[in-house]
Short mmCIF file of C-alpha atoms and ligand atoms in Angstrom, two decimals:
data_model
loop_
_atom_site.label_atom_id
_atom_site.label_comp_id
_atom_site.label_asym_id
_atom_site.label_seq_id
_atom_site.Cartn_x
_atom_site.Cartn_y
_atom_site.Cartn_z
CA MET A 389 141.21 161.35 56.50
CA LYS A 390 140.30 158.41 58.69
CA THR A 391 140.49 160.17 62.05
CA ILE A 392 137.27 161.85 63.08
CA ILE A 393 138.44 164.60 65.43
CA GLU A 394 136.47 166.17 68.25
CA PRO A 395 134.64 169.05 66.50
CA PHE A 396 135.37 171.48 69.35
CA ARG A 397 138.33 172.93 71.19
CA ILE A 398 138.67 173.39 74.91
CA LYS A 399 138.10 176.78 76.53
CA THR A 400 137.52 175.87 80.17
CA VAL A 401 139.15 172.90 81.84
CA GLU A 402 137.97 170.85 84.77
CA PRO A 403 140.96 169.13 86.36
CA LEU A 404 140.87 165.37 86.88
CA ARG A 405 142.48 164.03 90.05
CA ILE A 406 144.78 161.18 89.06
CA THR A 407 144.48 158.79 92.00
CA SER A 408 146.83 155.95 92.95
CA ARG A 409 145.79 152.31 93.16
CA GLU A 410 146.10 152.47 96.98
CA GLU A 411 143.74 155.45 97.12
CA ARG A 412 141.25 153.62 94.94
CA GLU A 413 141.44 150.48 97.07
CA ARG A 414 140.62 152.56 100.13
CA ALA A 415 137.76 154.41 98.41
CA LEU A 416 136.30 151.15 97.16
CA LYS A 417 136.32 149.54 100.62
CA GLN A 418 134.62 152.61 102.06
CA ALA A 419 131.98 152.32 99.32
CA HIS A 420 131.44 148.61 100.19
CA PHE A 421 132.49 147.68 96.64
CA ASN A 422 129.50 149.56 95.21
CA LEU A 423 130.62 152.20 92.68
CA PHE A 424 127.49 154.29 93.33
CA GLY A 425 128.95 154.86 96.80
CA LEU A 426 132.15 156.49 95.49
CA LYS A 427 132.82 160.19 95.69
CA ALA A 428 133.05 161.54 92.14
CA ARG A 429 136.39 163.18 93.05
CA ASP A 430 137.84 159.67 93.43
CA VAL A 431 136.88 158.74 89.84
CA ILE A 432 139.20 159.50 86.89
CA ILE A 433 136.96 158.62 83.93
CA ASP A 434 133.28 158.60 84.83
CA LEU A 435 131.26 156.44 82.44
CA LEU A 436 128.36 155.83 84.83
CA THR A 437 125.78 157.63 82.69
CA ASP A 438 125.28 160.02 79.78
CA SER A 439 122.41 161.68 81.63
CA GLY A 440 123.04 165.29 82.58
CA THR A 441 126.81 164.75 82.42
CA GLY A 442 127.51 166.54 79.13
CA ALA A 443 129.50 169.72 78.54
CA MET A 444 127.73 172.87 77.41
CA SER A 445 128.98 174.99 74.51
CA THR A 446 130.11 178.62 74.65
CA ARG A 447 126.73 179.63 73.21
CA GLN A 448 124.90 177.69 75.91
CA TRP A 449 126.95 179.36 78.66
CA ALA A 450 126.19 182.70 77.03
CA ALA A 451 122.49 181.75 76.92
CA LEU A 452 122.54 181.13 80.69
CA MET A 453 123.34 184.80 81.22
CA MET A 454 120.45 185.78 78.94
CA GLY A 455 117.91 183.65 80.87
CA ASP A 456 114.77 185.55 81.82
CA GLU A 457 113.88 184.68 85.41
CA SER A 458 110.37 186.17 85.32
CA TYR A 459 107.87 183.99 87.15
CA ALA A 460 105.24 184.35 84.43
CA GLY A 461 105.75 184.89 80.71
CA SER A 462 109.54 184.40 80.72
CA GLU A 463 111.17 185.26 77.40
CA SER A 464 113.28 182.10 77.78
CA PHE A 465 110.09 180.01 77.78
CA PHE A 466 108.91 181.51 74.50
CA GLU A 467 112.33 180.89 72.99
CA LEU A 468 112.26 177.24 74.12
CA GLU A 469 108.67 176.83 72.96
CA GLN A 470 109.60 178.06 69.48
CA VAL A 471 112.63 175.78 69.19
CA VAL A 472 110.61 172.73 70.31
CA ARG A 473 107.73 173.60 67.95
CA ASP A 474 110.16 173.93 65.03
CA LEU A 475 111.85 170.66 65.93
CA THR A 476 108.78 168.51 66.64
CA GLY A 477 105.83 170.29 65.07
CA TYR A 478 103.84 169.88 68.33
CA ARG A 479 101.70 172.85 69.35
CA HIS A 480 101.84 172.59 73.14
CA VAL A 481 105.21 172.71 74.88
CA ILE A 482 105.47 172.13 78.63
CA PRO A 483 108.83 172.49 80.39
CA VAL A 484 109.63 170.10 83.27
CA HIS A 485 112.71 169.58 85.42
CA GLN A 486 113.58 166.19 83.92
CA GLY A 487 112.11 163.26 82.00
CA ARG A 488 110.47 161.51 84.92
CA ALA A 489 108.48 164.64 85.82
CA ALA A 490 106.91 164.47 82.35
CA GLU A 491 106.19 160.78 82.96
CA ARG A 492 104.61 161.47 86.35
CA ILE A 493 102.32 164.13 84.86
CA LEU A 494 101.27 162.28 81.70
CA PHE A 495 100.76 158.86 83.31
CA GLY A 496 99.21 160.51 86.37
CA ILE A 497 96.44 161.65 84.02
CA LEU A 498 96.21 158.65 81.67
CA GLY A 499 97.32 155.70 83.82
CA ALA A 500 95.10 153.75 86.24
CA GLU A 501 94.38 150.26 87.52
CA GLY A 502 93.37 148.00 84.62
CA LYS A 503 95.14 150.09 81.92
CA LYS A 504 97.98 148.81 79.75
CA ILE A 505 100.66 150.90 78.00
CA PRO A 506 102.71 149.22 75.25
CA ASN A 507 106.24 150.27 74.20
CA ASN A 508 109.19 148.73 72.33
CA THR A 509 110.88 148.66 75.75
CA HIS A 510 110.08 150.90 78.70
CA PHE A 511 112.94 152.73 80.37
CA ASP A 512 113.07 151.94 84.11
CA THR A 513 111.64 155.27 85.38
CA THR A 514 108.95 155.13 82.68
CA LYS A 515 107.91 151.66 83.77
CA ALA A 516 107.99 152.68 87.44
CA ASN A 517 105.85 155.78 86.84
CA ILE A 518 103.32 153.78 84.81
CA GLU A 519 103.10 151.02 87.42
CA PHE A 520 102.81 153.56 90.25
CA THR A 521 99.40 154.50 88.78
CA GLY A 522 98.31 150.83 88.82
CA ALA A 523 98.63 150.50 85.03
CA LYS A 524 100.74 147.82 83.38
CA ALA A 525 103.83 148.62 81.27
CA VAL A 526 103.99 146.15 78.35
CA ASP A 527 107.36 145.59 76.59
CA LEU A 528 107.32 144.41 72.97
CA PRO A 529 110.99 144.29 71.84
CA LEU A 530 112.38 142.18 68.99
CA ALA A 531 113.51 138.71 70.12
CA GLN A 532 117.02 139.41 68.81
CA ALA A 533 117.28 142.52 71.03
CA LEU A 534 118.09 140.16 73.89
CA GLU A 535 120.96 138.42 72.04
CA PRO A 536 124.16 140.45 72.58
CA SER A 537 125.96 139.05 69.53
CA ALA A 538 123.05 139.39 67.05
CA GLU A 539 123.90 142.10 64.48
CA ALA A 540 120.92 144.13 63.22
CA PRO A 541 120.78 147.75 62.10
CA PHE A 542 117.60 148.56 64.05
CA LYS A 543 117.64 146.24 67.03
CA GLY A 544 115.56 148.76 69.01
CA ASN A 545 112.47 148.25 66.82
CA MET A 546 109.06 147.32 68.16
CA ASP A 547 108.01 143.73 67.45
CA LEU A 548 105.19 144.66 65.06
CA GLU A 549 103.48 141.27 65.15
CA ALA A 550 103.47 141.34 68.94
CA LEU A 551 102.04 144.88 68.88
CA GLU A 552 99.36 143.86 66.42
CA SER A 553 98.25 140.92 68.57
CA PHE A 554 98.38 143.06 71.71
CA LEU A 555 96.12 145.66 70.07
CA GLU A 556 93.75 142.96 68.77
CA GLU A 557 93.43 141.27 72.16
CA THR A 558 93.11 144.39 74.30
CA PRO A 559 89.97 146.56 74.39
CA LYS A 560 90.62 150.16 73.32
CA GLU A 561 89.39 151.51 76.70
CA GLU A 562 92.26 149.68 78.41
CA ILE A 563 94.97 151.40 76.32
CA PRO A 564 95.12 155.11 77.24
CA LEU A 565 98.22 155.60 75.06
CA GLY A 566 100.94 153.78 73.18
CA LEU A 567 104.66 154.58 73.38
CA ALA A 568 107.85 154.00 71.41
CA THR A 569 111.27 154.78 72.88
CA VAL A 570 113.98 156.27 70.60
CA THR A 571 116.67 155.16 70.90
CA ASN A 572 115.65 152.03 72.80
CA ASN A 573 117.77 152.62 75.91
CA THR A 574 116.91 149.44 77.80
CA VAL A 575 118.09 147.10 75.02
CA GLY A 576 121.42 148.91 74.67
CA GLY A 577 120.59 152.26 73.09
CA GLN A 578 119.65 150.52 69.85
CA PRO A 579 117.90 152.66 67.24
CA VAL A 580 114.38 152.31 65.84
CA SER A 581 113.87 152.63 62.08
CA LEU A 582 111.51 155.13 60.50
CA ALA A 583 109.79 152.26 58.69
CA ASN A 584 109.11 150.58 62.04
CA LEU A 585 107.79 153.82 63.55
CA ARG A 586 105.51 154.38 60.56
CA GLU A 587 103.96 150.96 61.14
CA VAL A 588 103.72 151.52 64.90
CA SER A 589 101.98 154.81 64.22
CA ARG A 590 99.58 153.21 61.74
CA LEU A 591 98.67 150.44 64.19
CA TYR A 592 98.10 152.82 67.12
CA ARG A 593 96.06 155.18 64.94
CA ALA A 594 93.94 152.37 63.48
CA LYS A 595 93.05 151.42 67.04
CA GLY A 596 92.41 155.05 68.00
CA VAL A 597 95.17 155.06 70.64
CA PRO A 598 97.21 158.27 71.10
CA PHE A 599 100.91 157.73 70.32
CA PHE A 600 103.73 159.38 72.31
CA LEU A 601 107.46 159.09 71.69
CA ASP A 602 109.84 158.72 74.63
CA ALA A 603 112.41 160.71 72.71
CA ALA A 604 115.39 161.34 75.04
CA ARG A 605 117.83 160.40 72.24
CA PHE A 606 115.90 161.60 69.18
CA ALA A 607 119.01 163.09 67.55
CA GLU A 608 121.10 159.94 67.95
CA ASN A 609 118.19 157.88 66.57
CA ALA A 610 117.87 160.22 63.58
CA TRP A 611 121.61 159.87 62.94
CA PHE A 612 121.24 156.08 62.69
CA ILE A 613 118.26 156.45 60.34
CA LYS A 614 120.37 158.65 58.05
CA GLN A 615 123.33 156.25 58.26
CA ARG A 616 121.59 152.89 58.09
CA GLU A 617 118.09 153.10 56.66
CA GLU A 618 117.64 152.91 52.93
CA GLY A 619 116.48 156.10 51.27
CA HIS A 620 117.50 158.51 54.03
CA ALA A 621 121.22 159.08 53.39
CA ASP A 622 120.62 162.33 51.52
CA ARG A 623 118.00 163.79 53.82
CA GLY A 624 118.75 166.48 56.38
CA LEU A 625 118.64 165.45 60.03
CA GLU A 626 116.05 168.17 60.78
CA GLU A 627 113.78 166.69 58.14
CA ILE A 628 114.18 163.15 59.52
CA VAL A 629 113.50 164.37 63.06
CA ARG A 630 110.45 166.28 61.89
CA GLU A 631 109.06 163.16 60.21
CA LEU A 632 109.80 161.05 63.28
CA PHE A 633 107.81 163.37 65.54
CA SER A 634 105.04 163.77 62.94
CA LEU A 635 104.24 160.07 63.29
CA ALA A 636 103.23 160.58 66.93
CA ASP A 637 100.81 162.85 68.78
CA GLY A 638 103.28 164.02 71.38
CA CYS A 639 106.52 163.27 73.19
CA LEU A 640 108.29 163.07 76.52
CA ILE A 641 111.92 164.20 76.47
CA SER A 642 114.58 163.94 79.13
CA ALA A 643 116.70 166.90 78.00
CA LYS A 644 119.63 165.57 80.04
CA LYS A 645 120.52 163.49 76.99
CA ASP A 646 120.14 165.05 73.52
CA GLY A 647 119.06 168.40 75.00
CA LEU A 648 122.76 168.83 75.83
CA VAL A 649 121.98 170.27 79.27
CA ASN A 650 122.63 169.13 82.82
CA ILE A 651 118.99 169.36 83.85
CA GLY A 652 115.69 169.72 82.00
CA GLY A 653 112.84 167.99 80.28
CA ILE A 654 109.92 168.57 77.92
CA LEU A 655 106.40 167.31 77.52
CA ALA A 656 104.91 168.29 74.15
CA MET A 657 101.72 167.37 72.31
CA ASN A 658 99.04 168.42 69.85
CA ASP A 659 95.95 167.70 71.95
CA GLY A 660 95.00 171.01 73.58
CA GLU A 661 92.64 169.49 76.11
CA LEU A 662 95.19 166.96 77.34
CA ALA A 663 97.84 169.72 77.43
CA GLN A 664 95.57 171.78 79.67
CA ARG A 665 95.18 168.89 82.11
CA CYS A 666 98.96 168.40 82.07
CA ARG A 667 99.52 172.10 82.84
CA ASP A 668 97.06 171.91 85.74
CA LEU A 669 99.12 169.10 87.28
CA LEU A 670 102.36 170.87 86.36
CA ILE A 671 101.35 173.82 88.54
CA LEU A 672 100.74 171.45 91.43
CA THR A 673 104.15 169.73 91.35
CA GLU A 674 106.58 171.55 89.03
CA GLY A 675 105.68 175.21 88.68
CA PHE A 676 103.93 177.79 86.53
CA PRO A 677 103.53 176.68 82.86
CA THR A 678 106.13 179.15 81.55
CA TYR A 679 108.93 177.63 83.62
CA GLY A 680 107.84 174.15 84.78
CA GLY A 681 110.55 172.95 87.12
CA LEU A 682 113.29 175.01 85.48
CA ALA A 683 115.05 178.33 85.98
CA GLY A 684 114.76 180.73 83.03
CA ARG A 685 118.47 180.24 82.34
CA ASP A 686 117.99 176.44 82.16
CA MET A 687 115.34 176.91 79.46
CA ALA A 688 117.64 179.27 77.55
CA ALA A 689 120.53 176.78 77.66
CA LEU A 690 118.18 173.98 76.60
CA ALA A 691 116.83 175.96 73.63
CA GLN A 692 120.42 176.46 72.49
CA GLY A 693 121.32 172.79 73.12
CA LEU A 694 118.43 171.69 70.91
CA ARG A 695 119.74 173.99 68.16
CA GLU A 696 123.19 172.35 68.36
CA VAL A 697 122.45 168.66 68.70
CA LEU A 698 121.60 167.97 65.06
CA ASP A 699 124.99 169.20 63.86
CA PRO A 700 126.21 166.28 61.67
CA ASP A 701 129.83 166.92 62.71
CA TYR A 702 128.88 166.48 66.35
CA LEU A 703 126.84 163.30 65.76
CA SER A 704 129.47 161.86 63.45
CA TYR A 705 132.17 162.44 66.09
CA ARG A 706 129.98 160.98 68.82
CA HIS A 707 129.27 157.86 66.81
CA ALA A 708 132.98 157.58 65.91
CA SER A 709 133.92 157.66 69.63
CA ALA A 710 131.54 154.82 70.47
CA ARG A 711 132.75 152.77 67.49
CA TYR A 712 136.40 153.46 68.32
CA LEU A 713 135.94 152.14 71.83
CA ALA A 714 133.81 149.14 70.81
CA GLU A 715 136.16 148.06 68.01
CA ALA A 716 139.26 148.33 70.19
CA LEU A 717 137.60 146.24 72.92
CA GLU A 718 136.62 143.58 70.40
CA ARG A 719 140.20 143.50 69.09
CA ALA A 720 141.43 143.06 72.65
CA GLY A 721 139.14 140.04 73.05
CA VAL A 722 136.41 141.71 75.09
CA PRO A 723 132.92 140.68 73.92
CA THR A 724 130.59 143.66 73.40
CA VAL A 725 126.93 144.02 72.50
CA LYS A 726 126.55 144.36 68.73
CA PRO A 727 126.21 146.55 66.90
CA ALA A 728 127.70 149.35 68.99
CA GLY A 729 125.11 152.00 69.83
CA ILE A 730 126.06 155.62 70.24
CA HIS A 731 125.50 156.64 73.87
CA ALA A 732 127.30 153.66 75.34
CA VAL A 733 129.37 150.55 74.71
CA TYR A 734 128.11 147.45 76.54
CA VAL A 735 130.47 144.66 77.57
CA ASP A 736 129.00 141.16 77.85
CA ALA A 737 130.47 140.37 81.28
CA ARG A 738 128.89 136.91 81.47
CA ALA A 739 130.72 135.90 78.29
CA PHE A 740 133.93 137.72 79.27
CA LEU A 741 134.16 136.14 82.75
CA PRO A 742 132.65 132.66 82.23
CA GLN A 743 134.26 131.36 85.44
CA ILE A 744 131.97 133.62 87.51
CA PRO A 745 128.39 132.31 87.62
CA PRO A 746 125.65 134.97 87.28
CA GLU A 747 124.68 134.68 90.97
CA GLU A 748 128.24 135.77 91.83
CA LEU A 749 127.80 138.99 89.81
CA PRO A 750 130.33 138.90 86.93
CA GLY A 751 129.34 142.44 85.85
CA GLN A 752 130.08 143.82 89.28
CA SER A 753 133.42 142.02 89.33
CA LEU A 754 134.38 143.70 86.06
CA CYS A 755 133.23 147.13 87.27
CA VAL A 756 135.32 146.85 90.43
CA GLU A 757 138.37 145.78 88.44
CA LEU A 758 138.03 148.67 85.97
CA TYR A 759 137.93 151.09 88.87
CA LEU A 760 140.88 149.54 90.72
CA ARG A 761 143.09 149.46 87.64
CA GLY A 762 142.14 152.70 85.92
CA GLY A 763 139.83 154.77 88.09
CA ILE A 764 137.09 154.09 85.54
CA ARG A 765 133.52 154.05 86.79
CA ALA A 766 131.21 151.89 84.65
CA VAL A 767 127.82 150.54 85.63
CA GLU A 768 126.61 146.98 86.08
CA ILE A 769 123.41 146.27 84.15
CA GLY A 770 122.76 142.72 85.15
CA THR A 771 122.04 140.49 88.10
CA LEU A 772 122.85 143.12 90.73
CA MET A 773 120.62 145.74 89.06
CA PHE A 774 117.79 143.63 87.66
CA GLY A 775 118.06 140.14 89.18
CA GLY A 776 115.97 138.93 92.10
CA THR A 777 116.70 137.12 95.35
CA ASP A 778 116.04 133.44 95.98
CA PRO A 779 113.88 133.38 99.14
CA ALA A 780 115.25 129.95 100.15
CA THR A 781 118.98 130.66 99.89
CA GLY A 782 119.04 134.47 99.97
CA ARG A 783 121.31 134.34 96.91
CA PRO A 784 120.73 136.48 93.82
CA THR A 785 118.72 135.01 90.96
CA PRO A 786 120.20 135.86 87.56
CA SER A 787 118.79 138.52 85.25
CA GLU A 788 118.51 137.91 81.50
CA LEU A 789 122.02 139.27 80.79
CA ASP A 790 125.05 140.45 82.73
CA LEU A 791 126.29 143.56 80.99
CA VAL A 792 128.63 146.38 81.95
CA ARG A 793 127.78 149.73 80.40
CA LEU A 794 130.48 152.22 79.50
CA THR A 795 128.36 155.31 78.97
CA LEU A 796 129.76 158.24 77.03
CA PRO A 797 129.03 161.72 78.37
CA ARG A 798 128.49 164.23 75.56
CA ARG A 799 131.49 166.39 74.51
CA VAL A 800 133.40 165.58 77.72
CA TYR A 801 136.19 163.07 77.03
CA THR A 802 138.71 163.07 74.19
CA GLN A 803 140.16 160.19 72.25
CA SER A 804 143.12 159.90 74.62
CA HIS A 805 140.72 159.34 77.51
CA PHE A 806 139.25 156.47 75.53
CA ASP A 807 142.77 155.19 74.81
CA TRP A 808 143.26 155.00 78.56
CA VAL A 809 140.07 152.96 78.94
CA ILE A 810 141.19 150.66 76.12
CA GLU A 811 144.62 150.13 77.71
CA VAL A 812 143.05 149.27 81.04
CA PHE A 813 140.93 146.65 79.28
CA GLU A 814 143.91 145.25 77.32
CA ASP A 815 145.76 144.85 80.58
CA LEU A 816 142.75 143.30 82.25
CA VAL A 817 142.19 140.67 79.53
CA ARG A 818 145.32 138.79 80.61
CA ASP A 819 144.14 138.52 84.22
CA ALA A 820 140.44 138.05 83.47
CA PRO A 821 140.44 134.27 84.15
CA ALA A 822 141.61 134.97 87.72
CA LEU A 823 138.80 137.43 88.58
CA ARG A 824 136.39 136.30 91.28
CA GLY A 825 132.77 137.04 92.05
CA TYR A 826 130.97 139.13 94.67
CA ARG A 827 128.37 138.49 97.29
CA ILE A 828 125.69 140.91 98.50
CA VAL A 829 125.94 141.47 102.26
CA ARG A 830 123.17 144.04 102.55
CA GLU A 831 120.46 145.12 100.13
CA ALA A 832 117.37 147.34 100.03
CA PRO A 833 113.99 145.75 99.22
CA PHE A 834 113.87 147.53 95.83
CA LEU A 835 116.40 149.17 93.44
CA ARG A 836 119.15 147.39 95.39
CA ALA A 837 121.95 148.24 92.95
CA PHE A 838 122.19 151.83 94.20
CA THR A 839 122.85 151.06 97.86
CA ALA A 840 123.82 147.36 98.11
CA ARG A 841 126.90 146.49 100.14
CA LEU A 842 129.14 143.84 98.61
CA GLU A 843 132.07 141.65 99.50
CA PRO A 844 134.58 139.86 97.26
CA LEU A 845 134.30 136.08 97.31
C1 PLP B 994 116.69 159.23 80.97
C2 PLP B 994 115.45 158.70 80.39
C3 PLP B 994 114.21 158.90 81.00
C4 PLP B 994 114.06 159.60 82.34
O1 PLP B 994 114.53 160.89 82.32
P1 PLP B 994 115.21 161.62 83.58
O2 PLP B 994 115.61 162.92 83.02
O3 PLP B 994 116.35 160.76 84.04
O4 PLP B 994 114.16 161.75 84.63
C5 PLP B 994 113.09 158.40 80.37
N1 PLP B 994 113.18 157.71 79.22
C6 PLP B 994 114.36 157.48 78.61
C7 PLP B 994 114.39 156.73 77.32
C8 PLP B 994 115.54 157.96 79.17
O5 PLP B 994 116.71 157.70 78.58
#
């Protein structure tokens, strides 16, 4: 059989409102051509993010009802603690309301002016929480990670030579911890190999630096290790995951990704003293250590989500969906970032719309067009999101790349939804040379992409 079917059937349905082009034109004008300003009810296929947008299983919905809402000593906490200990091997498990709360607590303790924290590539909230403490977030990705068309099985790897020189040049007192992000979200959800992580771990340990994994997509990363890395094809995913975590001393997890829940996060580690300091801060900002920032039912649903996510049928289907979309786009003549990751397909908008210079926001132009034609909401990851502003002209200065991310929520859309997205693209290819750029008419001093107002040129 060559079709990989969705390994679930549908028990509850959430209706989609099929809007007309006129309705979408109106909604878009009201949103000042910024898709973050749309009401979700005006979107047909929402590919903005895979964070917290997944569908829960029948067992997770049942677990919600079983949640223990006791303030202290909740049964749901002990259940979650056990599942996380089994999965990671870490002794101390601290629930938080989402990934950035774990970041705020850990870096609040370890970060400070004059400190440096290396990573393959920091996710944006991770970088922001590190820099908020005065510390510096140091990115050490592979050079090829920045080339959209470069094919490599583990493009998310740490540049080991760069890490080695960084560790040689920097005094130990200046490095409170080292990180590695799996999968490497910022470079396109590209995986990190076990061999690379073993070396990273060895280098950090030789220097005496504690090593934490930013492990939001640990299951998807483990899937790629099993698929692509020599010697792992016959291993169980649990075993791979266990080895992955064993290389580090702790982890931060945004459970809104591979936790298969809509809200939640975990901070886990072996160091009891550090865990105690984290719990002290947790009480200040999140809540008592047996619930963190979560309801008992959230912890129960998360424990169940973590039991489900390593199902090879689920991961195989998820990977097949991403590949299906990426391959169809390539066939239609739409350049995508290679190889396709698993949580998203990235379109190289700068290459697709060469007539629009980066300062006229080709990614945004493509996002607007996808919405107008098909009610699809994608997200620009390019000059609007990460570029600067030229102080002389007030015009945007280009970011490294202009990408459009089509992010795949977990267990939400079926193959026919993706066929719709593919058709919209096929239709768009013919008119692509006629697309025009956008200009920013109002922007905030930071994180402008979320609230900028735009106008077609
Ligand atoms: C999503 C994410 C975070 C932040 O988590 P939130 O739950 O959004 O606060 C941190 N790191 C990585 C790699 C992520 O993907």
